[in-house]
CSV table of C-alpha atoms in Angstrom, one decimal:
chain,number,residue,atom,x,y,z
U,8,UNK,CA,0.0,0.0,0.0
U,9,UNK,CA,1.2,3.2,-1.4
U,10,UNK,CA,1.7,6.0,1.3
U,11,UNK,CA,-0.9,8.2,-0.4
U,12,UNK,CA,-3.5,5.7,0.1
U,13,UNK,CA,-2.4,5.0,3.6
U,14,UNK,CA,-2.9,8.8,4.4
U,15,UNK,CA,-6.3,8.9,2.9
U,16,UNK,CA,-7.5,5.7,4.9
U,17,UNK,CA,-6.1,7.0,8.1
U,18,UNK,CA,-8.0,10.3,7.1
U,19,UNK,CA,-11.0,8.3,6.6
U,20,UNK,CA,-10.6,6.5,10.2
U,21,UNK,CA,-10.0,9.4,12.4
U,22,UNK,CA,-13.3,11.2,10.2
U,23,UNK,CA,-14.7,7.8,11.4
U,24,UNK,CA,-14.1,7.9,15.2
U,25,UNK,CA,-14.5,11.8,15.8
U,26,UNK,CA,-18.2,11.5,14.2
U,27,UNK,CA,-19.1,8.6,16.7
U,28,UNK,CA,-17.6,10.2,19.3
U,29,UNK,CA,-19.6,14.1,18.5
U,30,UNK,CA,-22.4,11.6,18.6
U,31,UNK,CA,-21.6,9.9,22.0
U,32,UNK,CA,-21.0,14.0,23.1
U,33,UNK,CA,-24.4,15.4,21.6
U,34,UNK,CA,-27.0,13.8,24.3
U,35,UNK,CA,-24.8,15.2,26.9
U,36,UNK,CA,-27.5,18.3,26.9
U,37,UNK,CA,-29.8,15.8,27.9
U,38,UNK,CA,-28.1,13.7,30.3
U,39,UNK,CA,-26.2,16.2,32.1
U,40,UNK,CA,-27.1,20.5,32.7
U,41,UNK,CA,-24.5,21.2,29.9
U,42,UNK,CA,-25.5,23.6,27.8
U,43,UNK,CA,-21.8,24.5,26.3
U,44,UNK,CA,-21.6,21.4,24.1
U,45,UNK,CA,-19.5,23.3,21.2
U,46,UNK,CA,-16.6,23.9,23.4
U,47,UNK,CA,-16.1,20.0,23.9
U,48,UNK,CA,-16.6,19.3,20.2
U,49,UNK,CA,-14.3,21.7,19.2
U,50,UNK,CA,-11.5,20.3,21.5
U,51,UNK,CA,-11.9,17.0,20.3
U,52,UNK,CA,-11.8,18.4,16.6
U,53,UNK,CA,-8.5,20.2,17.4
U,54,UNK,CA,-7.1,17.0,18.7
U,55,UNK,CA,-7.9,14.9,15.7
U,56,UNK,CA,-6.6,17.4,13.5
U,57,UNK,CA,-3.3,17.4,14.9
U,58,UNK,CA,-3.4,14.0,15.3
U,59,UNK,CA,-4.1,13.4,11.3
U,60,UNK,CA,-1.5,15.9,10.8
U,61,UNK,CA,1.1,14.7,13.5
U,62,UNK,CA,1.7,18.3,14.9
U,63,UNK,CA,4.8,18.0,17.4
U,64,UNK,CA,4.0,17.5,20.5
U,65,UNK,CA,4.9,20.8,22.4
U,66,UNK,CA,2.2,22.5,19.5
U,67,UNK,CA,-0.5,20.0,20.4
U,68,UNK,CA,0.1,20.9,24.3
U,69,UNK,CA,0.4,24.2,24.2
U,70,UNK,CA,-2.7,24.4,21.5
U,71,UNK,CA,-4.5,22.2,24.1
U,72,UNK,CA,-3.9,24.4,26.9
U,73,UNK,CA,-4.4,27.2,25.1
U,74,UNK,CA,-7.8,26.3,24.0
U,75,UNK,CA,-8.7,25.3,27.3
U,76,UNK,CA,-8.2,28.6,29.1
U,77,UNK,CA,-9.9,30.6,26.2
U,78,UNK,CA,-12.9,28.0,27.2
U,79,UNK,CA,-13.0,28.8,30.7
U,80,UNK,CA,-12.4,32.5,30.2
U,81,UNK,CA,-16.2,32.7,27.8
U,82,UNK,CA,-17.8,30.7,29.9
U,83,UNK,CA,-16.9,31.6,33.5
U,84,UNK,CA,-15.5,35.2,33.2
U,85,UNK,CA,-16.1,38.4,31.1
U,86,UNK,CA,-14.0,40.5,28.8
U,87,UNK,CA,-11.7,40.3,26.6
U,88,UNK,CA,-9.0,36.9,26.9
U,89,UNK,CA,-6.4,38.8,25.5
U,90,UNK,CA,-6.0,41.2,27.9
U,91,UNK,CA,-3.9,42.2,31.1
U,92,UNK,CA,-7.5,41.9,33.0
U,93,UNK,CA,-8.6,38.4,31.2
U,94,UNK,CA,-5.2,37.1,32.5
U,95,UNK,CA,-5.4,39.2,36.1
U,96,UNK,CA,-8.6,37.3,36.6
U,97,UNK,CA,-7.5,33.7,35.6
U,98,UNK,CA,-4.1,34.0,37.9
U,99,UNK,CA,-6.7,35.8,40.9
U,100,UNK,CA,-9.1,32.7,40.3
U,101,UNK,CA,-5.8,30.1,40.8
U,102,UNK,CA,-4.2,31.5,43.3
U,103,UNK,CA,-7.4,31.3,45.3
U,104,UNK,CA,-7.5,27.6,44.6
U,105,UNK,CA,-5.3,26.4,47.5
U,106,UNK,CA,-7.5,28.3,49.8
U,107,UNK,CA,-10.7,25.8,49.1
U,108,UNK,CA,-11.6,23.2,52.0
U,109,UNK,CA,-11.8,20.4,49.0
U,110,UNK,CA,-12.0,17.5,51.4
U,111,UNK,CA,-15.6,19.3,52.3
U,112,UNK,CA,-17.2,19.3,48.9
C-alpha cells in the first residue's frame, strides 16, 4: 500500500471515530445540565486534527492548553482573553485555589 492511500485511509478513520464520538457527546445536553456542548466538540476536533497531521507534541500541548483557558475565560469570566485583566482574573481565580476546603465538597 502506497503512502498516499495509507494517508487517505487513516484520514477516513480518524473522520470515522471523531463523528461517533460528536455523537456519544451530543446527548450530553440531555443527560447532564450542559448547555456549552460546542466547546467539547471543538476540543476533540482540534485534537484529531493534529493527530491526522502529526503536529509536534509541544504544538498540540500548548494548542490544548491554550484552548482550554480561552474555554473557561467565555464561559466563567467576562471580557476580553487577550488582555492584562482576562489574564489578572484567571491568575486571581488560581491563586485562590489552594485556599478551598476540597475535602468538604
Amino acid at each position: 500500500m502506497n503512502k498516499s492511500a495509507l494517508y487517505v485511509k487513516n484520514i477516513l478513520l480518524y473522520a470515522g471515530a471523531f463523528f461517533l464520538l460528536v455523537e456519544w457527546l451530543l446527548p450530553l445536553n440531555e443527560v447532564t445540565d450542559t448547555n456549552q456542548i460546542q466547546y467539547f466538540i471543538l476540543f476533540v476536533a482540534y485534537c484529531f486534527l493534529c493527530l491526522t497531521f502529526r503536529l509536534p507534541f509541544i504544538v498540540m500541548t500548548l494548542g490544548s492548553i491554550l484552548f482550554i483557558l480561552f474555554s473557561l475565560h467565555n464561559l466563567y469570566f467576562q471580557g476580553a482573553f487577550f488582555l492584562q485583566t482576562g489574564f489578572r482574573d484567571f491568575w486571581r481565580f488560581f491563586s485562590q485555589m489552594h485556599k478551598v476546603s476540597w475535602s468538604g465538597i
